[in-house]
């Protein structure tokens, strides 16, 4: 029997697809087995039936993961891609847009487009189906790579009431964006399952009519309706094409790219949304992933920074060899772990362990490249000296901590000198022991004692000399970090051949000290320094007097309760800084949820201040506060925290350095409790109704509330990458950190930063702050993050409401320490002259990457972190320059005048510049 089809009205375009979480509640390899089976089935079916088409989730990782197991199927995949039936790319992975750097997003898109083009062509749609909100600069990133359309689900604000809107980046770049309402990427997931009745389209017509009714209110122009037929890890029905033909309804199959290609690409008549998409109005954005498994965010920040700002620039500017393959391996790992179920920490414990391992590999590769390049440069630096590399594109002075020999064994003050004779003051932090061993052995044991010598190394240092005194029965070794003296252990054995009785064996090391010194280095260049006896004054010395620190720019007074006051040169005082607040968390890796009757702990039971170092270059004290934190929560009751309290000591190192306008903090504690959240509270100098957070190529302004409406509590916790600022106080960050303006709204007086959030489930079916599960209720005991935890940041006062370029410059300095490498050239060699790399000037202009391209050109990525037009001036040893798009493809030729090129920038513009040596 055939049922009469309802009036479906507009054409329904069915897009068969899968949303493929590469790793989530199962680790990658277990999910990959399912992926291979799914794609085997899809490819076979598509080859048998030319009516079939498929969209592969916007990410090339699924294709690469499949072809690693089925390499013989590459040509089959490529044929379907070239025919336009299999849509692949443009991303390499579906990333979390707030938990990776902007540069990582660009490299992700670049790699995905390149891999897709190798197979026949990329889907030129910014498909972002499941990200937990979207960062402000995504439209500009897409447009810069040649993509003018996007497709999103989560985060779209309630004022969007149509199927499409114009999404604008902060610089005004807009892309036409398809919104996925009424179920997101699975809005037609159940349309075809068991839809036939005795071979007839029994249930399908009614389902199609219901779908059309729901979607017409989003598309009132009568145009085709987008039916996303797919869900997590699913393949389309085997008889999909037959069902559509039999239904005799206005329906057809297509890819997402095919559907959008037939639509108008104009943005002129669409509602406009500017900046980030973080509304809870129609879909959960799961904001708790920002603070879940905080150690992953720390590891990601370290690895990205090491690869982006140290390894790549060093290799591009100072290495003639080929490091690109190593760097590509590091980037591949960084891109993979940026996945929205990876760096987020909302997967199983097994998944989190694998993610951490890949982050560590990326960091290790970056470190290896740095070591390779600096070792080559340090080969001309005499032993005892050090090479100092500046990763910033401006000349800067910074504090370095070095292990140096004491010239002539002097016991007085030390300084560092560069090749010009310029003197840099040094502060002794520690002195190494000079007697490494002094023991008496029977003569019969001497051969065993000599076996401690490995080649010429003894106690980790090289032997510079030795002596035997038969009369005193004494063997003495002198050692140092490096020796140029010939040495053969056989000579020592021969000298002891007739030894008898008891022998004294001494190992004496050349005097060494660990010093902190202020060194100035050229932009993206290097300088070499060596220790010398003498003294030099510090312009603004750091002074420590008990619990008071002062560097002439800031004064810090630690109070009896462990909080501290900060006084500026203008006399402004910010009191009560550094309060540690512990509260319960009975949520999950997706959403924080406090107990109904929470027990908040913010008062220590004991406080002690210990001096660490007293200046004049670095001054620090440790503030030790002991708290009694409840041991765990009671997830079954959702009401309270239970168990005998644990005594937990939180140590906050408060540090000032000469010349720095900010206070460095390092907060450490041993977490022995479950189901809780630990935050650092910082009172603001002025009431604040907005915050400013540096993220992916932008500084985003946010209010004190979030838009709700979907059943998820719209908590106003937000991510920040480089810094967050509000009410005259900026916090400089090492990695993405969750923050919130707390207190009476809309004008708050306190900033809270999450140090640690500990939960025991991937997703809880009952979460007080979210109506629906976000995944399976899987236990994740390691998401309780037990053990030693350390978080570092810095705080800085600023003038005005909006933070200026001084805050961005301070964040650049804080995040990017000078890099050092020990010299190992001839001891008598002269120090090499300083060398300058590339210098970048311009108000609000930031550098995010420097790399060497395959064609020999050097590429720089710049961004105007500025609300007004500005100009970047780039100087270096080059004679040619062009603009480029975000894929590195050259464009406008730019004039070079005396090794300098000027680049006008729009507010918040991301620009790519290519430079090359003069022909």
PDB file of C-alpha atoms in Angstrom, residues 607-845:
ATOM      1  CA  UNK A 607      49.975  30.913  57.290  1.00  0.00           C
ATOM      2  CA  UNK A 608      53.729  31.303  57.017  1.00  0.00           C
ATOM      3  CA  UNK A 609      55.935  33.548  54.844  1.00  0.00           C
ATOM      4  CA  UNK A 610      59.383  32.243  53.899  1.00  0.00           C
ATOM      5  CA  UNK A 611      62.078  34.304  52.119  1.00  0.00           C
ATOM      6  CA  UNK A 612      63.409  32.824  48.875  1.00  0.00           C
ATOM      7  CA  UNK A 613      65.738  35.442  47.380  1.00  0.00           C
ATOM      8  CA  UNK A 614      66.297  39.077  48.251  1.00  0.00           C
ATOM      9  CA  UNK A 615      67.322  40.874  45.057  1.00  0.00           C
ATOM     10  CA  UNK A 616      68.589  43.028  43.518  1.00  0.00           C
ATOM     11  CA  UNK A 617      67.503  41.331  40.273  1.00  0.00           C
ATOM     12  CA  UNK A 618      64.982  38.807  41.573  1.00  0.00           C
ATOM     13  CA  UNK A 619      63.157  38.986  44.871  1.00  0.00           C
ATOM     14  CA  UNK A 620      60.684  36.357  46.052  1.00  0.00           C
ATOM     15  CA  UNK A 621      58.894  34.992  49.085  1.00  0.00           C
ATOM     16  CA  UNK A 622      56.867  31.809  49.510  1.00  0.00           C
ATOM     17  CA  UNK A 623      53.491  32.227  51.173  1.00  0.00           C
ATOM     18  CA  UNK A 624      52.429  28.903  52.685  1.00  0.00           C
ATOM     19  CA  UNK A 625      48.756  28.598  53.638  1.00  0.00           C
ATOM     20  CA  UNK A 626      47.201  25.440  55.057  1.00  0.00           C
ATOM     21  CA  UNK A 627      43.507  24.826  54.401  1.00  0.00           C
ATOM     22  CA  UNK A 628      41.079  22.091  55.489  1.00  0.00           C
ATOM     23  CA  UNK A 629      39.350  20.996  52.276  1.00  0.00           C
ATOM     24  CA  UNK A 630      36.479  18.453  52.293  1.00  0.00           C
ATOM     25  CA  UNK A 631      37.738  15.145  50.975  1.00  0.00           C
ATOM     26  CA  UNK A 632      35.090  14.461  48.306  1.00  0.00           C
ATOM     27  CA  UNK A 633      31.565  15.076  47.090  1.00  0.00           C
ATOM     28  CA  UNK A 634      28.465  12.936  47.197  1.00  0.00           C
ATOM     29  CA  UNK A 635      27.341  12.640  43.549  1.00  0.00           C
ATOM     30  CA  UNK A 636      24.369  10.475  44.466  1.00  0.00           C
ATOM     31  CA  UNK A 637      22.870  13.159  46.694  1.00  0.00           C
ATOM     32  CA  UNK A 638      24.076  16.213  44.736  1.00  0.00           C
ATOM     33  CA  UNK A 639      23.746  18.092  47.991  1.00  0.00           C
ATOM     34  CA  UNK A 640      26.999  18.209  49.913  1.00  0.00           C
ATOM     35  CA  UNK A 641      30.675  17.403  50.278  1.00  0.00           C
ATOM     36  CA  UNK A 642      31.571  14.512  52.537  1.00  0.00           C
ATOM     37  CA  UNK A 643      34.474  12.836  54.302  1.00  0.00           C
ATOM     38  CA  UNK A 644      37.026  13.998  56.844  1.00  0.00           C
ATOM     39  CA  UNK A 645      38.747  17.206  55.665  1.00  0.00           C
ATOM     40  CA  UNK A 646      42.259  17.011  54.240  1.00  0.00           C
ATOM     41  CA  UNK A 647      44.949  19.441  55.350  1.00  0.00           C
ATOM     42  CA  UNK A 648      46.290  20.912  52.111  1.00  0.00           C
ATOM     43  CA  UNK A 649      49.125  23.422  52.025  1.00  0.00           C
ATOM     44  CA  UNK A 650      48.986  25.898  49.150  1.00  0.00           C
ATOM     45  CA  UNK A 651      52.320  27.571  48.465  1.00  0.00           C
ATOM     46  CA  UNK A 652      52.226  30.825  46.521  1.00  0.00           C
ATOM     47  CA  UNK A 653      55.574  32.154  45.358  1.00  0.00           C
ATOM     48  CA  UNK A 654      55.328  35.925  44.989  1.00  0.00           C
ATOM     49  CA  UNK A 655      58.144  37.253  42.824  1.00  0.00           C
ATOM     50  CA  UNK A 656      59.284  40.636  41.537  1.00  0.00           C
ATOM     51  CA  UNK A 657      61.996  41.127  38.933  1.00  0.00           C
ATOM     52  CA  UNK A 658      63.838  44.286  38.147  1.00  0.00           C
ATOM     53  CA  UNK A 659      62.153  46.376  35.459  1.00  0.00           C
ATOM     54  CA  UNK A 660      58.977  44.266  35.262  1.00  0.00           C
ATOM     55  CA  UNK A 661      55.637  46.061  35.833  1.00  0.00           C
ATOM     56  CA  UNK A 662      53.944  42.884  37.034  1.00  0.00           C
ATOM     57  CA  UNK A 663      54.054  40.437  39.943  1.00  0.00           C
ATOM     58  CA  UNK A 664      54.785  36.808  39.114  1.00  0.00           C
ATOM     59  CA  UNK A 665      52.859  34.116  40.987  1.00  0.00           C
ATOM     60  CA  UNK A 666      53.467  30.385  41.189  1.00  0.00           C
ATOM     61  CA  UNK A 667      50.782  28.456  43.079  1.00  0.00           C
ATOM     62  CA  UNK A 668      51.502  24.852  44.077  1.00  0.00           C
ATOM     63  CA  UNK A 669      49.693  22.244  46.152  1.00  0.00           C
ATOM     64  CA  UNK A 670      49.204  18.510  46.446  1.00  0.00           C
ATOM     65  CA  UNK A 671      45.577  17.817  45.503  1.00  0.00           C
ATOM     66  CA  UNK A 672      44.317  15.008  47.703  1.00  0.00           C
ATOM     67  CA  UNK A 673      40.595  15.787  47.327  1.00  0.00           C
ATOM     68  CA  UNK A 674      37.879  14.934  44.814  1.00  0.00           C
ATOM     69  CA  UNK A 675      34.846  16.728  43.392  1.00  0.00           C
ATOM     70  CA  UNK A 676      35.935  20.307  43.890  1.00  0.00           C
ATOM     71  CA  UNK A 677      37.048  23.482  42.169  1.00  0.00           C
ATOM     72  CA  UNK A 678      39.933  25.691  43.322  1.00  0.00           C
ATOM     73  CA  UNK A 679      40.001  29.320  42.210  1.00  0.00           C
ATOM     74  CA  UNK A 680      42.292  32.300  42.759  1.00  0.00           C
ATOM     75  CA  UNK A 681      40.391  35.494  43.548  1.00  0.00           C
ATOM     76  CA  UNK A 682      41.786  38.914  42.677  1.00  0.00           C
ATOM     77  CA  UNK A 683      39.967  42.090  43.734  1.00  0.00           C
ATOM     78  CA  UNK A 684      39.807  44.762  41.027  1.00  0.00           C
ATOM     79  CA  UNK A 685      40.917  48.380  41.472  1.00  0.00           C
ATOM     80  CA  UNK A 686      37.637  49.554  39.907  1.00  0.00           C
ATOM     81  CA  UNK A 687      34.196  48.086  39.345  1.00  0.00           C
ATOM     82  CA  UNK A 688      33.993  46.305  36.009  1.00  0.00           C
ATOM     83  CA  UNK A 689      31.030  45.495  33.805  1.00  0.00           C
ATOM     84  CA  UNK A 690      33.197  43.970  31.075  1.00  0.00           C
ATOM     85  CA  UNK A 691      36.317  41.854  30.739  1.00  0.00           C
ATOM     86  CA  UNK A 692      38.892  41.727  27.944  1.00  0.00           C
ATOM     87  CA  UNK A 693      40.433  38.368  27.083  1.00  0.00           C
ATOM     88  CA  UNK A 694      43.252  37.754  24.618  1.00  0.00           C
ATOM     89  CA  UNK A 695      42.599  34.645  22.577  1.00  0.00           C
ATOM     90  CA  UNK A 696      42.963  33.538  18.985  1.00  0.00           C
ATOM     91  CA  UNK A 697      44.267  36.638  17.094  1.00  0.00           C
ATOM     92  CA  UNK A 698      41.965  38.969  19.058  1.00  0.00           C
ATOM     93  CA  UNK A 699      41.148  40.619  22.361  1.00  0.00           C
ATOM     94  CA  UNK A 700      37.493  39.849  23.044  1.00  0.00           C
ATOM     95  CA  UNK A 701      35.244  42.046  25.158  1.00  0.00           C
ATOM     96  CA  UNK A 702      32.700  40.164  27.285  1.00  0.00           C
ATOM     97  CA  UNK A 703      30.041  41.128  29.789  1.00  0.00           C
ATOM     98  CA  UNK A 704      29.257  39.614  33.156  1.00  0.00           C
ATOM     99  CA  UNK A 705      26.449  37.311  31.992  1.00  0.00           C
ATOM    100  CA  UNK A 706      25.837  34.688  29.306  1.00  0.00           C
ATOM    101  CA  UNK A 707      22.754  34.172  27.165  1.00  0.00           C
ATOM    102  CA  UNK A 708      20.768  31.084  28.160  1.00  0.00           C
ATOM    103  CA  UNK A 709      17.719  29.241  26.919  1.00  0.00           C
ATOM    104  CA  UNK A 710      18.629  25.648  26.099  1.00  0.00           C
ATOM    105  CA  UNK A 711      18.524  23.954  29.486  1.00  0.00           C
ATOM    106  CA  UNK A 712      22.185  24.555  30.221  1.00  0.00           C
ATOM    107  CA  UNK A 713      22.982  27.001  33.037  1.00  0.00           C
ATOM    108  CA  UNK A 714      24.564  30.004  31.275  1.00  0.00           C
ATOM    109  CA  UNK A 715      27.460  30.422  33.691  1.00  0.00           C
ATOM    110  CA  UNK A 716      29.634  33.428  32.775  1.00  0.00           C
ATOM    111  CA  UNK A 717      32.931  31.524  32.875  1.00  0.00           C
ATOM    112  CA  UNK A 718      35.089  32.230  29.833  1.00  0.00           C
ATOM    113  CA  UNK A 719      38.456  31.249  28.349  1.00  0.00           C
ATOM    114  CA  UNK A 720      41.504  33.493  28.039  1.00  0.00           C
ATOM    115  CA  UNK A 721      44.814  32.622  26.401  1.00  0.00           C
ATOM    116  CA  UNK A 722      47.450  35.360  26.718  1.00  0.00           C
ATOM    117  CA  UNK A 723      45.794  37.585  29.303  1.00  0.00           C
ATOM    118  CA  UNK A 724      42.505  38.606  30.857  1.00  0.00           C
ATOM    119  CA  UNK A 725      41.890  42.150  32.065  1.00  0.00           C
ATOM    120  CA  UNK A 726      39.087  43.964  33.877  1.00  0.00           C
ATOM    121  CA  UNK A 727      38.687  47.013  36.078  1.00  0.00           C
ATOM    122  CA  UNK A 728      42.344  48.054  35.864  1.00  0.00           C
ATOM    123  CA  UNK A 729      43.898  44.658  36.624  1.00  0.00           C
ATOM    124  CA  UNK A 730      45.387  42.312  34.019  1.00  0.00           C
ATOM    125  CA  UNK A 731      46.353  38.689  34.585  1.00  0.00           C
ATOM    126  CA  UNK A 732      49.086  37.417  32.275  1.00  0.00           C
ATOM    127  CA  UNK A 733      48.702  33.728  31.463  1.00  0.00           C
ATOM    128  CA  UNK A 734      50.899  30.848  30.322  1.00  0.00           C
ATOM    129  CA  UNK A 735      48.045  28.753  28.915  1.00  0.00           C
ATOM    130  CA  UNK A 736      44.301  28.874  28.341  1.00  0.00           C
ATOM    131  CA  UNK A 737      42.627  29.526  31.674  1.00  0.00           C
ATOM    132  CA  UNK A 738      39.006  29.773  32.777  1.00  0.00           C
ATOM    133  CA  UNK A 739      37.965  33.024  34.450  1.00  0.00           C
ATOM    134  CA  UNK A 740      34.861  34.743  35.778  1.00  0.00           C
ATOM    135  CA  UNK A 741      33.959  38.216  37.009  1.00  0.00           C
ATOM    136  CA  UNK A 742      32.301  37.523  40.345  1.00  0.00           C
ATOM    137  CA  UNK A 743      30.334  39.609  42.800  1.00  0.00           C
ATOM    138  CA  UNK A 744      27.320  41.839  42.493  1.00  0.00           C
ATOM    139  CA  UNK A 745      26.397  42.329  38.842  1.00  0.00           C
ATOM    140  CA  UNK A 746      26.471  44.109  36.482  1.00  0.00           C
ATOM    141  CA  UNK A 747      29.416  45.980  38.048  1.00  0.00           C
ATOM    142  CA  UNK A 748      31.680  43.403  39.710  1.00  0.00           C
ATOM    143  CA  UNK A 749      34.751  43.959  41.859  1.00  0.00           C
ATOM    144  CA  UNK A 750      36.583  40.621  41.701  1.00  0.00           C
ATOM    145  CA  UNK A 751      38.165  38.342  39.118  1.00  0.00           C
ATOM    146  CA  UNK A 752      38.287  34.583  39.761  1.00  0.00           C
ATOM    147  CA  UNK A 753      40.612  32.252  37.843  1.00  0.00           C
ATOM    148  CA  UNK A 754      40.216  28.488  37.971  1.00  0.00           C
ATOM    149  CA  UNK A 755      43.381  26.750  39.155  1.00  0.00           C
ATOM    150  CA  UNK A 756      41.940  23.234  39.229  1.00  0.00           C
ATOM    151  CA  UNK A 757      38.595  21.535  38.645  1.00  0.00           C
ATOM    152  CA  UNK A 758      38.186  17.916  39.735  1.00  0.00           C
ATOM    153  CA  UNK A 759      35.308  15.664  38.636  1.00  0.00           C
ATOM    154  CA  UNK A 760      34.701  11.920  38.432  1.00  0.00           C
ATOM    155  CA  UNK A 761      32.575  11.471  35.310  1.00  0.00           C
ATOM    156  CA  UNK A 762      32.882  12.167  31.615  1.00  0.00           C
ATOM    157  CA  UNK A 763      29.190  13.147  31.657  1.00  0.00           C
ATOM    158  CA  UNK A 764      26.608  12.772  34.394  1.00  0.00           C
ATOM    159  CA  UNK A 765      23.069  11.896  33.380  1.00  0.00           C
ATOM    160  CA  UNK A 766      21.941  14.183  36.177  1.00  0.00           C
ATOM    161  CA  UNK A 767      23.905  17.421  36.170  1.00  0.00           C
ATOM    162  CA  UNK A 768      22.334  20.318  38.030  1.00  0.00           C
ATOM    163  CA  UNK A 769      23.666  22.792  35.450  1.00  0.00           C
ATOM    164  CA  UNK A 770      22.681  20.855  32.286  1.00  0.00           C
ATOM    165  CA  UNK A 771      19.370  19.189  31.436  1.00  0.00           C
ATOM    166  CA  UNK A 772      20.666  16.578  28.973  1.00  0.00           C
ATOM    167  CA  UNK A 773      23.649  14.224  29.052  1.00  0.00           C
ATOM    168  CA  UNK A 774      26.613  15.379  26.991  1.00  0.00           C
ATOM    169  CA  UNK A 775      27.947  11.858  26.560  1.00  0.00           C
ATOM    170  CA  UNK A 776      27.960   8.494  28.327  1.00  0.00           C
ATOM    171  CA  UNK A 777      28.020   8.404  32.124  1.00  0.00           C
ATOM    172  CA  UNK A 778      31.523   7.010  32.222  1.00  0.00           C
ATOM    173  CA  UNK A 779      33.667   7.149  35.351  1.00  0.00           C
ATOM    174  CA  UNK A 780      36.863   9.173  34.914  1.00  0.00           C
ATOM    175  CA  UNK A 781      38.756   8.888  38.196  1.00  0.00           C
ATOM    176  CA  UNK A 782      41.869  10.513  36.725  1.00  0.00           C
ATOM    177  CA  UNK A 783      39.865  13.633  35.915  1.00  0.00           C
ATOM    178  CA  UNK A 784      39.976  14.194  39.684  1.00  0.00           C
ATOM    179  CA  UNK A 785      43.542  15.398  38.959  1.00  0.00           C
ATOM    180  CA  UNK A 786      45.109  14.138  42.168  1.00  0.00           C
ATOM    181  CA  UNK A 787      48.740  14.866  42.914  1.00  0.00           C
ATOM    182  CA  UNK A 788      51.077  17.844  42.727  1.00  0.00           C
ATOM    183  CA  UNK A 789      49.639  20.779  40.787  1.00  0.00           C
ATOM    184  CA  UNK A 790      51.398  24.027  39.870  1.00  0.00           C
ATOM    185  CA  UNK A 791      49.940  27.034  38.064  1.00  0.00           C
ATOM    186  CA  UNK A 792      51.872  30.167  37.106  1.00  0.00           C
ATOM    187  CA  UNK A 793      50.608  33.613  36.130  1.00  0.00           C
ATOM    188  CA  UNK A 794      51.367  37.290  36.678  1.00  0.00           C
ATOM    189  CA  UNK A 795      49.225  40.257  37.660  1.00  0.00           C
ATOM    190  CA  UNK A 796      49.613  43.803  36.396  1.00  0.00           C
ATOM    191  CA  UNK A 797      47.727  47.032  37.021  1.00  0.00           C
ATOM    192  CA  UNK A 798      46.801  49.232  34.046  1.00  0.00           C
ATOM    193  CA  UNK A 799      45.103  52.566  33.435  1.00  0.00           C
ATOM    194  CA  UNK A 800      41.754  53.092  31.731  1.00  0.00           C
ATOM    195  CA  UNK A 801      38.916  50.679  31.018  1.00  0.00           C
ATOM    196  CA  UNK A 802      40.413  48.811  28.058  1.00  0.00           C
ATOM    197  CA  UNK A 803      43.921  47.331  28.410  1.00  0.00           C
ATOM    198  CA  UNK A 804      46.378  49.033  26.086  1.00  0.00           C
ATOM    199  CA  UNK A 805      49.406  47.856  24.129  1.00  0.00           C
ATOM    200  CA  UNK A 806      51.443  47.853  27.348  1.00  0.00           C
ATOM    201  CA  UNK A 807      49.434  44.890  28.640  1.00  0.00           C
ATOM    202  CA  UNK A 808      49.879  42.945  25.383  1.00  0.00           C
ATOM    203  CA  UNK A 809      53.608  43.736  25.465  1.00  0.00           C
ATOM    204  CA  UNK A 810      53.855  42.534  29.066  1.00  0.00           C
ATOM    205  CA  UNK A 811      52.033  39.310  28.153  1.00  0.00           C
ATOM    206  CA  UNK A 812      54.517  38.794  25.302  1.00  0.00           C
ATOM    207  CA  UNK A 813      57.428  39.218  27.707  1.00  0.00           C
ATOM    208  CA  UNK A 814      55.902  37.029  30.400  1.00  0.00           C
ATOM    209  CA  UNK A 815      55.052  34.144  28.080  1.00  0.00           C
ATOM    210  CA  UNK A 816      58.328  34.153  26.139  1.00  0.00           C
ATOM    211  CA  UNK A 817      61.431  33.991  28.303  1.00  0.00           C
ATOM    212  CA  UNK A 818      64.821  34.446  26.723  1.00  0.00           C
ATOM    213  CA  UNK A 819      66.229  31.057  25.662  1.00  0.00           C
ATOM    214  CA  UNK A 820      69.773  30.119  26.679  1.00  0.00           C
ATOM    215  CA  UNK A 821      72.308  27.530  25.568  1.00  0.00           C
ATOM    216  CA  UNK A 822      75.708  26.789  27.101  1.00  0.00           C
ATOM    217  CA  UNK A 823      78.711  27.546  24.919  1.00  0.00           C
ATOM    218  CA  UNK A 824      81.101  24.759  24.079  1.00  0.00           C
ATOM    219  CA  UNK A 825      83.631  26.435  21.823  1.00  0.00           C
ATOM    220  CA  UNK A 826      87.324  26.820  22.671  1.00  0.00           C
ATOM    221  CA  UNK A 827      87.796  28.407  26.076  1.00  0.00           C
ATOM    222  CA  UNK A 828      90.069  31.104  24.679  1.00  0.00           C
ATOM    223  CA  UNK A 829      87.747  31.986  21.780  1.00  0.00           C
ATOM    224  CA  UNK A 830      86.287  35.510  21.708  1.00  0.00           C
ATOM    225  CA  UNK A 831      82.582  36.016  22.268  1.00  0.00           C
ATOM    226  CA  UNK A 832      80.628  36.272  18.985  1.00  0.00           C
ATOM    227  CA  UNK A 833      79.039  39.598  18.116  1.00  0.00           C
ATOM    228  CA  UNK A 834      75.267  39.955  18.628  1.00  0.00           C
ATOM    229  CA  UNK A 835      73.100  39.099  15.601  1.00  0.00           C
ATOM    230  CA  UNK A 836      69.691  40.560  14.776  1.00  0.00           C
ATOM    231  CA  UNK A 837      66.968  38.530  13.104  1.00  0.00           C
ATOM    232  CA  UNK A 838      63.757  40.334  12.129  1.00  0.00           C
ATOM    233  CA  UNK A 839      62.329  43.349  13.938  1.00  0.00           C
ATOM    234  CA  UNK A 840      58.634  44.264  14.011  1.00  0.00           C
ATOM    235  CA  UNK A 841      57.306  47.639  15.153  1.00  0.00           C
ATOM    236  CA  UNK A 842      53.833  49.100  15.263  1.00  0.00           C
ATOM    237  CA  UNK A 843      51.316  50.020  17.936  1.00  0.00           C
ATOM    238  CA  UNK A 844      49.306  46.955  18.859  1.00  0.00           C
ATOM    239  CA  UNK A 845      51.083  44.749  16.313  1.00  0.00           C
TER     240      UNK A 845
END
